[in-house]
Amino acid sequence: MSKSPKDFNWDEVEGKGFGGNYSAAQIAEMESAIEATLNAVTEKEVVKGIVVSKTDREVIINIGFKSDGLVSASEFRDMPDLKAGDEVEVYIENQEDANGQLILSRKLAKVMGAWTNIEKALEEDTIINGFVKRRTKGGLIVDIFGIEAFLPGSQIDVKPIRDFDIFVGKNMEVKVVKINHTNDNVVVSHKVLIEKDLEEQRQTILTNLDKGQVLEGVIKNMTNFGVFIDLGGVDGLLHITDISWGRINHPQEVLKLDEKIQVVVLDFDENKKRISLGMKQLQAHPWDALAADVEVGSKVKGKIVNVADYGAFLEVLPGVEGLIHVSEMSWSQHLRNPQDFLKVGDEMEAVVLTLDRAERKMSLGVKQLTEDPWTKTDLLQKYAVGTKHKGTVRNLTNFGLFLELEEGIDGLVHVSDLSWTKKIKHPSEFVKVGDALDVVVIELDAENRRLALGHKQLEENPWDTFESVFTLGSTHKATIVSKGDKLAVLELPYGIEGLAAFKQLVKEDGSTAEVGETLDFVVTEFHKEDRKIILSHTRTYTEPAPEEVKAEKKKSTKAAEKASTSVEKSTMGDIDALSALKEQLEGAERAQAIKKLEKKSKKGE
């Protein structure tokens, strides 16, 4: 009778399957034995593995783990002959991804191995063979162990490299000098390898170096102050002044880079290892070739090679120069900028003023080619006292101005000789530099080269006329121009100024006149020599003070005495006649003076 499904014993069936005869202890023992045959692996490390198989897309690699790992076939492009059984290094990225697969990478294994080698090379200071891949800003990119390293241009060679492209695509030995783990940057140097080889050569050169020694070198660098010469492992400076006996502005005028030249050692500082070189010293000094007939007073020809504030240098022969001081360029007494006379490149003639062949110095002059204007025979007649001239204002000072009448002939116009009527404190109130001015000669001293000139003397002294117009006690309209500490300045007719004390500005109503007001003023004092007129407004409505009356009386007495010389002695006692005569003379003189001033004023307009 068959059993129903409910009565079937499944345990009996399962016990007879695969491994059904093993106990739990036996199963555990077998699992342990299998685990012992597998490697314990750690993520993020480089291990060795055996290629199990290879397809177009993947390479299966056994690293002794419980499962094989997969690596993209593209990571083995540099190993086209890769086959099953080959041993390779791989990097464990992940023991088990989402699909339970072991993930390996040969690319990362190469990178990790490269960094290990690079760090080892830095620590042990070993030489690495690199490949220059390309040029970059400031240097080259070199492949070392598959890592791109930077080779700065300054670390390529001991001498400056001007063309980096010549190294691209070539192998080059380098040393690792710096690793930046933060940015994964590596800096290498080829220069350190060369320097080590040159050090022995450099020491040999420095040991045998001596002043006066002639060496051969190559121009490695050029600047505006000189060139650096490679003497075979050690550099020396050839200053621009030691290149040629003649004057040059830049070394490139006579030299070029990489040129091989002979130089002589001028100086050597063993401590600082500085070597000063010369090139012109290998040639005879050009002063030795200067003609014997060149002496003081003789004329020479040359070209201007330099212009400075104090003068210019004339090159007579290459390397033979003379200084033309600015004071020797013109007979004019006013020193000007040398560039007003000449410029670099001008060819000209000059007279030798001083010559020292031993010191190799020479001073020259240009103005000596023409006659000194102060020694001309017609000078005394041309600039005789009273003669009139027109000149150019060259300089202004506190006391006057200097006027150039002709090249080399200057005269002084004192500030007091500019105007009869205006109170000029500084010449700049009257003229400016460059203006033309008419003058008359007041004094001539040819021996001391001095000429005194005047501008106001071109006209009559109006104060002779003013004396007759602005008589004591006369009344005139005047405008208050300004006020000082104690005095006010008044503008009188005919463009002259007068002065009034503050107490003399009080008006009849008790108020004080202010700037800008025009009032009547009475002349209380007149000083012709000092060109000063003192006035008062209060005198227009008050009686004069006793001292003022006394002063006027004294003046009247002098006028009477003057008038008495034209009359007979018999009338001298006749006071009335003298007084009448005085009034008559003064009135006529005053009227004539006013008429003269008005005529002159209209002419000026």
Coordinates of C-alpha atoms in Angstrom, one line a residue:
M1 CA 0.0 0.0 0.0
S2 CA 1.5 3.3 -1.0
K3 CA 2.2 6.1 1.4
S4 CA 0.5 9.4 1.1
P5 CA 2.5 12.6 0.6
K6 CA 1.8 13.5 4.2
D7 CA 3.5 10.4 5.5
F8 CA 6.8 10.8 3.3
N9 CA 10.1 11.2 5.4
W10 CA 12.0 14.0 3.6
D11 CA 14.9 13.8 6.2
E12 CA 15.8 10.3 5.0
V13 CA 16.0 11.5 1.4
E14 CA 18.2 14.6 2.2
G15 CA 20.5 12.6 4.3
K16 CA 21.5 10.5 1.3
G17 CA 22.3 13.6 -1.0
F18 CA 25.9 15.2 -1.8
G19 CA 27.8 15.4 1.4
G20 CA 24.9 13.9 3.2
N21 CA 27.2 11.4 4.9
Y22 CA 29.4 14.2 6.5
S23 CA 28.8 15.5 9.9
A24 CA 28.7 19.2 10.7
A25 CA 32.2 18.9 12.3
Q26 CA 33.5 17.3 9.2
I27 CA 32.1 20.0 6.9
A28 CA 33.6 22.7 9.1
E29 CA 37.0 21.0 8.9
M30 CA 36.9 20.9 5.1
E31 CA 35.9 24.5 4.9
S32 CA 38.8 25.5 7.1
A33 CA 41.2 23.5 4.8
I34 CA 39.9 25.3 1.7
E35 CA 40.3 28.7 3.4
A36 CA 43.9 27.8 4.2
T37 CA 44.7 27.5 0.5
L38 CA 43.4 31.1 -0.2
N39 CA 45.4 34.3 0.3
A40 CA 44.3 37.0 2.7
V41 CA 43.9 40.2 0.6
T42 CA 43.6 43.8 1.6
E43 CA 42.0 46.5 -0.4
K44 CA 44.1 49.4 -1.7
E45 CA 47.3 47.5 -2.1
V46 CA 49.4 46.2 -5.0
V47 CA 49.7 42.3 -5.3
K48 CA 51.0 39.9 -7.9
G49 CA 48.6 37.7 -9.9
I50 CA 48.5 35.0 -12.6
V51 CA 46.6 35.5 -15.9
V52 CA 43.9 32.9 -16.1
S53 CA 42.4 33.9 -19.4
K54 CA 42.1 36.8 -21.8
T55 CA 39.3 38.1 -24.0
D56 CA 39.0 41.2 -26.1
R57 CA 37.3 43.1 -23.2
E58 CA 38.7 41.6 -20.1
V59 CA 41.6 39.8 -18.5
I60 CA 40.8 37.3 -15.7
I61 CA 43.5 37.2 -13.1
N62 CA 44.0 34.9 -10.1
I63 CA 45.6 36.5 -7.1
G64 CA 44.9 33.5 -4.8
F65 CA 41.7 34.9 -3.5
K66 CA 38.4 32.9 -3.3
S67 CA 37.4 34.4 -6.6
D68 CA 39.3 35.6 -9.6
G69 CA 39.4 39.3 -10.5
L70 CA 38.6 41.2 -13.7
V71 CA 40.8 43.8 -15.3
S72 CA 39.9 45.8 -18.4
A73 CA 41.9 44.6 -21.4
S74 CA 42.7 48.3 -22.3
E75 CA 45.1 48.4 -19.3
F76 CA 47.3 45.9 -21.0
R77 CA 47.8 47.7 -24.3
D78 CA 51.5 48.0 -23.6
M79 CA 51.6 44.2 -23.3
P80 CA 50.2 42.9 -26.6
D81 CA 51.8 39.4 -26.1
L82 CA 50.0 38.9 -22.8
K83 CA 48.8 35.3 -22.3
A84 CA 47.5 32.9 -19.7
G85 CA 50.0 32.0 -17.1
D86 CA 51.9 35.4 -17.2
E87 CA 52.5 37.1 -13.9
V88 CA 51.4 40.7 -13.5
E89 CA 51.1 43.3 -10.7
V90 CA 47.6 44.6 -10.0
Y91 CA 46.0 46.9 -7.5
I92 CA 43.0 45.7 -5.4
E93 CA 40.3 48.3 -5.8
N94 CA 37.4 46.3 -4.2
Q95 CA 37.3 42.8 -2.7
E96 CA 33.6 42.5 -3.7
D97 CA 31.4 44.9 -5.7
A98 CA 27.6 44.8 -5.9
N99 CA 27.8 41.7 -8.0
G100 CA 30.2 39.9 -5.6
Q101 CA 33.1 40.4 -8.1
L102 CA 36.7 41.1 -7.1
I103 CA 37.8 44.4 -8.9
L104 CA 41.5 44.8 -9.8
S105 CA 43.4 47.5 -11.7
R106 CA 46.8 47.3 -13.4
K107 CA 46.9 51.0 -14.2
L108 CA 46.7 51.9 -10.5
A109 CA 49.2 49.3 -9.7
K110 CA 51.6 51.0 -12.2
V111 CA 50.9 54.4 -10.6
M112 CA 51.5 53.1 -7.0
G113 CA 54.6 51.4 -8.1
A114 CA 55.8 54.5 -9.8
W115 CA 55.3 56.6 -6.7
T116 CA 57.2 54.1 -4.7
N117 CA 60.1 54.2 -7.1
I118 CA 60.0 58.0 -7.2
E119 CA 60.1 58.3 -3.4
K120 CA 62.9 55.8 -3.3
A121 CA 64.9 57.8 -5.9
L122 CA 64.5 61.0 -3.8
E123 CA 65.6 59.3 -0.6
E124 CA 68.6 57.5 -2.2
D125 CA 69.5 60.4 -4.6
T126 CA 69.6 58.0 -7.6
I127 CA 69.6 58.9 -11.2
I128 CA 66.5 58.2 -13.3
N129 CA 66.2 57.8 -17.0
G130 CA 63.2 59.9 -18.2
F131 CA 61.5 60.7 -21.5
V132 CA 60.8 64.3 -22.4
K133 CA 57.1 64.3 -23.6
R134 CA 56.4 68.0 -24.3
R135 CA 57.2 71.6 -23.5
T136 CA 55.2 73.6 -21.0
K137 CA 55.3 77.1 -19.5
G138 CA 58.7 77.5 -17.8
G139 CA 60.1 74.1 -18.6
L140 CA 59.5 70.6 -19.8
I141 CA 57.3 67.6 -18.9
V142 CA 59.3 64.4 -18.3
D143 CA 57.9 60.9 -18.0
I144 CA 59.5 58.9 -15.2
F145 CA 58.0 55.5 -14.2
G146 CA 54.8 56.5 -16.1
I147 CA 54.4 59.7 -14.0
E148 CA 54.6 63.1 -15.5
A149 CA 57.3 65.2 -13.7
F150 CA 58.1 68.9 -14.2
L151 CA 61.6 69.9 -15.3
P152 CA 62.0 73.7 -14.8
G153 CA 63.9 75.6 -17.5
S154 CA 66.5 76.7 -14.9
Q155 CA 67.2 73.1 -14.1
I156 CA 67.9 71.9 -17.6
D157 CA 71.5 73.1 -17.8
V158 CA 74.0 75.2 -16.0
K159 CA 73.8 77.8 -18.8
P160 CA 70.5 79.5 -19.9
I161 CA 68.5 77.5 -22.4
R162 CA 66.8 79.6 -25.0
D163 CA 65.1 76.8 -27.0
F164 CA 63.3 74.1 -25.0
D165 CA 61.9 72.4 -28.1
I166 CA 65.3 70.7 -28.9
F167 CA 64.8 68.4 -25.9
V168 CA 61.3 67.2 -26.7
G169 CA 61.1 63.5 -27.7
K170 CA 64.5 62.6 -26.3
N171 CA 65.6 60.6 -23.2
M172 CA 67.2 62.6 -20.4
E173 CA 68.8 61.5 -17.1
V174 CA 67.3 63.4 -14.1
K175 CA 67.2 63.4 -10.4
V176 CA 64.1 63.9 -8.2
V177 CA 64.5 67.1 -6.2
K178 CA 61.0 67.6 -4.8
I179 CA 57.7 65.8 -4.3
N180 CA 54.5 67.5 -3.4
H181 CA 52.1 64.8 -2.2
T182 CA 49.2 67.2 -1.8
N183 CA 49.1 68.0 -5.5
D184 CA 50.9 64.8 -6.7
N185 CA 53.6 67.0 -8.3
V186 CA 57.2 65.8 -8.9
V187 CA 60.0 68.2 -9.8
V188 CA 63.2 66.8 -11.4
S189 CA 66.5 68.3 -12.4
H190 CA 69.1 67.6 -15.0
K191 CA 71.3 70.6 -14.0
V192 CA 72.4 68.9 -10.7
L193 CA 74.0 66.1 -12.7
I194 CA 76.0 68.6 -14.7
E195 CA 77.0 70.7 -11.7
K196 CA 78.6 67.8 -10.0
D197 CA 80.8 67.1 -13.0
L198 CA 81.7 70.8 -13.3
E199 CA 82.6 71.3 -9.6
E200 CA 85.9 69.6 -10.0
Q201 CA 86.6 71.6 -13.2
R202 CA 85.6 74.8 -11.4
Q203 CA 87.9 74.2 -8.5
T204 CA 90.8 73.6 -10.9
I205 CA 90.1 76.9 -12.7
L206 CA 89.8 78.9 -9.5
T207 CA 92.9 77.4 -8.1
N208 CA 95.0 78.4 -11.1
L209 CA 93.3 81.8 -11.7
D210 CA 95.5 84.9 -11.5
K211 CA 95.2 88.6 -12.4
G212 CA 96.4 89.4 -15.9
Q213 CA 95.7 85.8 -17.1
V214 CA 94.2 85.6 -20.6
L215 CA 91.3 83.1 -20.9
E216 CA 88.9 82.0 -23.6
G217 CA 85.2 81.9 -22.8
V218 CA 81.7 81.8 -24.3
I219 CA 79.1 84.5 -23.8
K220 CA 76.2 82.9 -21.9
N221 CA 74.2 85.9 -20.9
M222 CA 73.9 89.6 -21.9
T223 CA 72.6 92.5 -19.9
N224 CA 72.6 96.3 -20.3
F225 CA 75.5 96.6 -17.9
G226 CA 77.7 93.8 -19.3
V227 CA 78.0 90.2 -20.3
F228 CA 78.6 86.9 -18.3
I229 CA 81.3 84.7 -19.7
D230 CA 81.4 81.0 -19.2
L231 CA 85.1 80.2 -18.6
G232 CA 84.4 76.4 -18.5
G233 CA 82.4 75.8 -15.4
V234 CA 82.9 79.2 -13.7
D235 CA 81.4 82.5 -14.8
G236 CA 83.0 85.9 -15.0
L237 CA 81.6 89.4 -15.6
L238 CA 82.7 91.5 -18.5
H239 CA 81.4 95.0 -17.6
I240 CA 80.3 97.2 -20.5
T241 CA 83.0 99.8 -19.7
D242 CA 85.6 97.0 -20.2
I243 CA 84.4 95.8 -23.6
S244 CA 85.7 98.6 -25.8
W245 CA 87.9 101.7 -25.4
G246 CA 85.1 103.6 -27.3
R247 CA 81.8 104.4 -25.7
I248 CA 78.9 101.9 -26.3
N249 CA 75.3 101.9 -25.1
H250 CA 74.7 98.1 -25.0
P251 CA 77.0 95.1 -25.3
Q252 CA 75.0 93.8 -28.2
E253 CA 76.5 96.6 -30.3
V254 CA 79.8 94.7 -30.5
L255 CA 79.1 91.2 -29.1
K256 CA 76.5 88.4 -29.5
L257 CA 75.3 85.4 -27.5
D258 CA 77.3 82.1 -27.6
E259 CA 80.2 84.0 -29.2
K260 CA 83.7 82.7 -28.1
I261 CA 86.0 85.5 -27.1
Q262 CA 89.3 86.1 -25.3
V263 CA 89.3 88.1 -22.1
V264 CA 91.8 89.0 -19.4
V265 CA 91.3 88.6 -15.6
L266 CA 91.1 92.1 -14.1
D267 CA 90.2 91.1 -10.5
F268 CA 89.3 88.0 -8.5
D269 CA 87.6 87.7 -5.2
E270 CA 88.4 84.2 -3.9
N271 CA 85.9 84.3 -1.0
K272 CA 82.9 85.5 -3.1
K273 CA 84.2 83.7 -6.2
R274 CA 83.7 86.9 -8.3
I275 CA 85.8 87.3 -11.4
S276 CA 86.0 90.6 -13.2
L277 CA 87.1 90.4 -16.9
G278 CA 88.3 92.8 -19.5
M279 CA 88.3 92.7 -23.2
K280 CA 89.6 96.2 -24.2
Q281 CA 92.7 95.7 -22.1
L282 CA 94.0 93.2 -24.7
Q283 CA 94.3 96.2 -27.1
A284 CA 96.6 99.2 -27.0
H285 CA 95.1 102.3 -25.3
P286 CA 93.8 104.8 -28.0
W287 CA 95.3 107.7 -26.1
D288 CA 98.7 106.4 -27.2
A289 CA 97.6 107.0 -30.8
L290 CA 96.7 110.7 -30.1
A291 CA 98.7 112.9 -32.5
A292 CA 101.6 114.8 -30.9
D293 CA 100.4 118.1 -32.4
V294 CA 97.2 118.0 -30.3
E295 CA 97.9 120.5 -27.6
V296 CA 96.3 123.3 -25.6
G297 CA 94.8 125.9 -28.1
S298 CA 94.7 123.5 -31.0
K299 CA 91.4 122.6 -32.7
V300 CA 90.0 119.1 -32.8
K301 CA 87.1 117.5 -34.6
G302 CA 84.8 114.7 -33.3
K303 CA 81.4 113.4 -32.5
I304 CA 79.2 113.9 -29.5
V305 CA 78.8 110.6 -27.7
N306 CA 77.1 111.6 -24.4
V307 CA 75.2 114.6 -23.1
A308 CA 74.9 115.2 -19.3
D309 CA 73.5 118.1 -17.2
Y310 CA 76.9 119.6 -16.8
G311 CA 78.2 119.2 -20.3
A312 CA 78.9 116.9 -23.2
F313 CA 81.6 114.5 -24.3
L314 CA 83.2 114.8 -27.7
E315 CA 84.9 111.6 -29.1
V316 CA 88.0 112.7 -30.9
L317 CA 89.2 109.1 -31.5
P318 CA 87.5 105.8 -30.5
G319 CA 88.3 105.8 -26.8
V320 CA 89.6 109.4 -26.6
E321 CA 87.0 111.8 -25.3
G322 CA 87.1 115.4 -24.1
L323 CA 84.6 117.2 -21.9
I324 CA 82.8 120.3 -23.1
H325 CA 81.5 121.9 -20.0
V326 CA 78.2 123.8 -20.4
S327 CA 80.0 127.0 -19.5
E328 CA 82.3 126.6 -22.5
M329 CA 79.5 126.2 -25.0
S330 CA 78.5 129.8 -25.2
W331 CA 79.7 133.2 -24.1
S332 CA 76.4 133.7 -22.4
Q333 CA 76.7 134.0 -18.6
H334 CA 73.5 132.1 -18.1
L335 CA 74.2 128.4 -17.9
R336 CA 71.6 126.5 -19.8
N337 CA 70.9 122.8 -20.5
P338 CA 73.6 121.4 -22.9
Q339 CA 70.8 119.9 -25.0
D340 CA 70.0 123.5 -26.0
F341 CA 73.3 123.6 -27.9
L342 CA 73.9 120.0 -29.1
K343 CA 72.8 116.4 -29.2
V344 CA 74.3 112.9 -29.4
G345 CA 75.7 112.2 -32.8
D346 CA 76.5 115.8 -33.7
E347 CA 79.8 116.2 -35.4
M348 CA 81.6 119.4 -34.4
E349 CA 84.9 121.2 -33.9
A350 CA 86.2 122.4 -30.5
V351 CA 89.3 124.0 -29.0
V352 CA 91.5 122.2 -26.5
L353 CA 91.5 124.0 -23.2
T354 CA 93.4 121.6 -21.0
L355 CA 95.2 118.3 -21.9
D356 CA 96.8 115.7 -19.5
R357 CA 98.1 112.7 -21.5
A358 CA 99.3 111.0 -18.3
E359 CA 95.8 111.1 -16.7
R360 CA 94.2 110.8 -20.1
K361 CA 92.0 113.8 -19.6
M362 CA 91.0 116.6 -21.9
S363 CA 88.7 119.6 -21.6
L364 CA 87.3 121.4 -24.7
G365 CA 85.5 124.5 -25.6
V366 CA 83.2 125.6 -28.4
K367 CA 82.6 129.3 -27.6
Q368 CA 86.4 129.9 -28.1
L369 CA 85.8 129.3 -31.9
T370 CA 84.1 132.8 -31.9
E371 CA 85.3 136.1 -30.6
D372 CA 84.6 137.1 -27.0
P373 CA 81.9 139.8 -27.3
W374 CA 83.4 141.7 -24.3
T375 CA 86.7 142.2 -26.1
K376 CA 85.3 143.6 -29.4
T377 CA 86.8 146.9 -30.3
D378 CA 83.4 148.6 -30.8
L379 CA 82.1 147.5 -27.3
L380 CA 82.6 150.8 -25.6
Q381 CA 81.0 152.8 -28.3
K382 CA 78.1 150.3 -28.9
Y383 CA 77.1 150.2 -25.2
A384 CA 78.1 153.7 -24.2
V385 CA 76.2 155.2 -21.3
G386 CA 72.9 156.7 -22.6
T387 CA 72.6 154.3 -25.6
K388 CA 69.3 152.5 -26.0
H389 CA 68.9 148.8 -26.7
K390 CA 66.4 146.0 -26.7
G391 CA 67.1 142.7 -25.0
T392 CA 65.5 139.4 -23.8
V393 CA 64.8 138.7 -20.2
R394 CA 66.8 135.6 -19.2
N395 CA 66.6 135.5 -15.4
L396 CA 64.6 137.1 -12.6
T397 CA 65.9 137.7 -9.0
N398 CA 64.6 139.5 -5.9
F399 CA 66.7 142.6 -6.7
G400 CA 66.2 142.8 -10.5
L401 CA 66.5 141.0 -13.8
F402 CA 69.2 140.0 -16.2
L403 CA 68.7 141.1 -19.8
E404 CA 70.6 139.5 -22.7
L405 CA 71.4 142.1 -25.3
E406 CA 73.4 139.7 -27.5
E407 CA 75.1 136.4 -27.1
G408 CA 77.5 136.8 -24.2
I409 CA 76.5 140.4 -23.3
D410 CA 74.1 140.6 -20.3
G411 CA 73.1 143.5 -18.2
L412 CA 71.3 144.0 -14.9
V413 CA 68.1 146.0 -14.6
H414 CA 67.6 146.8 -10.9
V415 CA 64.0 146.5 -9.7
S416 CA 64.0 150.2 -8.8
D417 CA 64.8 151.1 -12.4
L418 CA 61.8 149.5 -13.9
S419 CA 59.1 152.2 -13.2
W420 CA 58.9 155.7 -12.0
T421 CA 55.4 155.4 -10.6
K422 CA 54.7 151.8 -9.6
K423 CA 56.1 150.2 -6.4
I424 CA 57.5 147.0 -7.8
K425 CA 58.5 144.5 -5.1
H426 CA 59.6 141.7 -7.6
P427 CA 60.5 141.9 -11.3
S428 CA 57.9 139.2 -12.0
E429 CA 55.2 141.8 -11.4
F430 CA 56.5 143.7 -14.4
V431 CA 58.0 141.1 -16.8
K432 CA 58.5 137.4 -17.3
V433 CA 61.4 135.3 -18.6
G434 CA 61.6 135.5 -22.4
D435 CA 60.0 138.9 -22.7
A436 CA 61.6 141.6 -24.8
L437 CA 62.4 144.8 -22.9
D438 CA 63.7 148.3 -24.0
V439 CA 66.4 149.7 -21.9
V440 CA 69.1 152.5 -21.7
V441 CA 72.7 152.0 -20.5
I442 CA 73.2 153.5 -17.1
E443 CA 76.8 152.2 -16.4
L444 CA 79.4 150.2 -18.3
D445 CA 82.4 148.4 -16.7
A446 CA 84.0 146.4 -19.6
E447 CA 86.9 145.2 -17.5
N448 CA 84.6 143.5 -15.0
R449 CA 82.0 142.6 -17.7
R450 CA 79.3 144.5 -15.9
L451 CA 76.5 146.5 -17.5
A452 CA 73.9 148.4 -15.6
L453 CA 70.6 149.1 -17.5
G454 CA 67.4 151.0 -16.8
H455 CA 64.0 150.9 -18.2
K456 CA 62.3 153.8 -16.5
Q457 CA 65.1 156.1 -17.7
L458 CA 63.6 155.9 -21.2
E459 CA 61.1 158.4 -20.0
E460 CA 61.4 161.7 -18.1
N461 CA 61.1 161.5 -14.3
P462 CA 57.4 162.3 -13.8
W463 CA 58.0 163.2 -10.2
D464 CA 59.5 166.5 -11.3
T465 CA 56.1 167.2 -12.8
F466 CA 54.2 165.7 -9.9
E467 CA 56.0 168.1 -7.5
S468 CA 54.2 171.0 -9.2
V469 CA 50.9 169.2 -9.3
F470 CA 50.6 167.6 -5.9
T471 CA 51.7 170.7 -3.9
L472 CA 51.3 170.9 -0.2
G473 CA 47.7 171.8 0.7
S474 CA 46.3 170.9 -2.8
T475 CA 43.2 168.8 -2.9
H476 CA 42.8 165.7 -5.2
K477 CA 40.3 162.9 -5.8
A478 CA 41.7 159.5 -4.6
T479 CA 40.3 156.0 -4.2
I480 CA 41.2 153.8 -1.3
V481 CA 42.8 150.7 -2.8
S482 CA 43.8 148.7 0.3
K483 CA 44.5 148.9 4.0
G484 CA 47.5 147.7 5.9
D485 CA 48.3 147.7 9.6
K486 CA 48.5 151.5 10.0
L487 CA 48.3 153.0 6.5
A488 CA 45.9 152.9 3.6
V489 CA 47.0 152.9 0.0
L490 CA 45.3 155.5 -2.3
E491 CA 45.1 155.6 -6.0
L492 CA 45.7 159.2 -7.2
P493 CA 45.3 160.6 -10.7
Y494 CA 48.0 159.8 -13.4
G495 CA 48.5 156.3 -12.0
I496 CA 50.5 157.0 -8.9
E497 CA 49.9 156.0 -5.3
G498 CA 49.6 157.9 -2.1
L499 CA 49.4 157.0 1.6
A500 CA 47.1 158.0 4.4
A501 CA 47.1 157.1 8.1
F502 CA 43.8 155.6 9.4
K503 CA 43.0 158.6 11.5
Q504 CA 43.1 160.7 8.3
L505 CA 40.3 158.6 6.8
V506 CA 37.7 159.8 9.3
K507 CA 34.8 161.5 7.5
E508 CA 32.9 164.6 8.6
D509 CA 30.1 162.4 10.0
G510 CA 32.5 160.5 12.2
S511 CA 32.6 157.3 10.1
T512 CA 35.8 155.9 8.6
A513 CA 36.3 155.6 4.8
E514 CA 36.6 152.0 3.6
V515 CA 38.3 150.3 0.6
G516 CA 36.7 151.2 -2.7
E517 CA 35.5 154.7 -1.6
T518 CA 36.6 157.7 -3.7
L519 CA 37.0 161.0 -1.6
D520 CA 38.8 164.3 -1.7
F521 CA 42.2 164.2 -0.1
V522 CA 44.6 167.0 0.8
V523 CA 48.4 166.6 0.2
T524 CA 50.2 167.0 3.6
E525 CA 53.6 165.7 2.6
F526 CA 55.5 165.3 -0.7
H527 CA 58.8 163.5 -0.9
K528 CA 60.2 163.4 -4.5
E529 CA 63.3 161.4 -3.7
D530 CA 61.4 158.7 -1.9
R531 CA 58.5 159.0 -4.4
K532 CA 56.0 159.2 -1.6
I533 CA 52.9 161.4 -1.1
I534 CA 51.1 161.6 2.2
L535 CA 47.4 162.7 2.2
S536 CA 44.5 163.4 4.5
H537 CA 40.7 163.4 4.1
T538 CA 40.1 165.0 7.4
R539 CA 42.0 168.1 6.2
T540 CA 39.2 168.7 3.7
Y541 CA 36.9 169.9 6.5
T542 CA 39.3 170.8 9.4
E543 CA 42.1 173.3 10.0
P544 CA 45.7 172.1 9.5
A545 CA 47.7 171.2 12.6
P546 CA 50.4 173.7 13.7
E547 CA 53.2 171.5 12.5
E548 CA 51.6 171.3 9.1
V549 CA 51.3 175.1 8.9
K550 CA 55.0 175.3 9.9
A551 CA 56.0 172.9 7.1
E552 CA 54.0 174.8 4.5
K553 CA 55.4 178.1 5.6
K554 CA 58.9 176.7 5.3
K555 CA 58.2 175.5 1.8
S556 CA 56.7 178.9 0.9
T557 CA 59.8 180.7 2.1
K558 CA 62.0 178.5 -0.1
A559 CA 59.8 179.2 -3.1
A560 CA 60.0 182.9 -2.3
E561 CA 63.8 182.8 -2.1
K562 CA 63.8 181.0 -5.5
A563 CA 61.6 183.6 -7.0
S564 CA 63.7 186.5 -5.6
T565 CA 66.7 185.5 -7.8
S566 CA 64.8 186.7 -10.9
V567 CA 63.9 190.1 -9.5
E568 CA 65.9 193.1 -8.6
K569 CA 67.5 193.4 -5.2
S570 CA 65.5 196.5 -4.5
T571 CA 62.3 194.4 -4.3
M572 CA 63.5 191.8 -1.8
G573 CA 62.0 193.6 1.1
D574 CA 58.7 193.9 -0.5
I575 CA 56.8 190.9 1.1
D576 CA 53.6 191.5 -0.8
A577 CA 55.3 191.6 -4.1
L578 CA 57.2 188.4 -3.4
S579 CA 54.1 186.6 -2.2
A580 CA 52.2 187.7 -5.3
L581 CA 55.1 186.6 -7.5
K582 CA 55.2 183.3 -5.7
E583 CA 51.5 182.6 -6.3
Q584 CA 51.9 183.6 -9.9
L585 CA 54.8 181.3 -10.5
E586 CA 53.3 178.4 -8.7
G587 CA 50.0 178.7 -10.5
A588 CA 51.6 178.9 -13.9
E589 CA 53.9 176.0 -13.1
R590 CA 51.1 173.9 -11.7
A591 CA 48.9 174.5 -14.7
Q592 CA 51.7 173.7 -17.1
A593 CA 52.4 170.5 -15.2
I594 CA 48.8 169.3 -15.2
K595 CA 48.6 170.0 -18.9
K596 CA 51.7 168.0 -19.5
L597 CA 50.4 165.0 -17.5
E598 CA 47.0 165.0 -19.2
K599 CA 48.7 165.1 -22.6
K600 CA 50.9 162.2 -21.6
S601 CA 48.0 160.3 -20.2
K602 CA 46.0 160.6 -23.5
K603 CA 49.1 159.6 -25.4
G604 CA 49.4 156.4 -23.3
E605 CA 45.8 155.5 -23.9

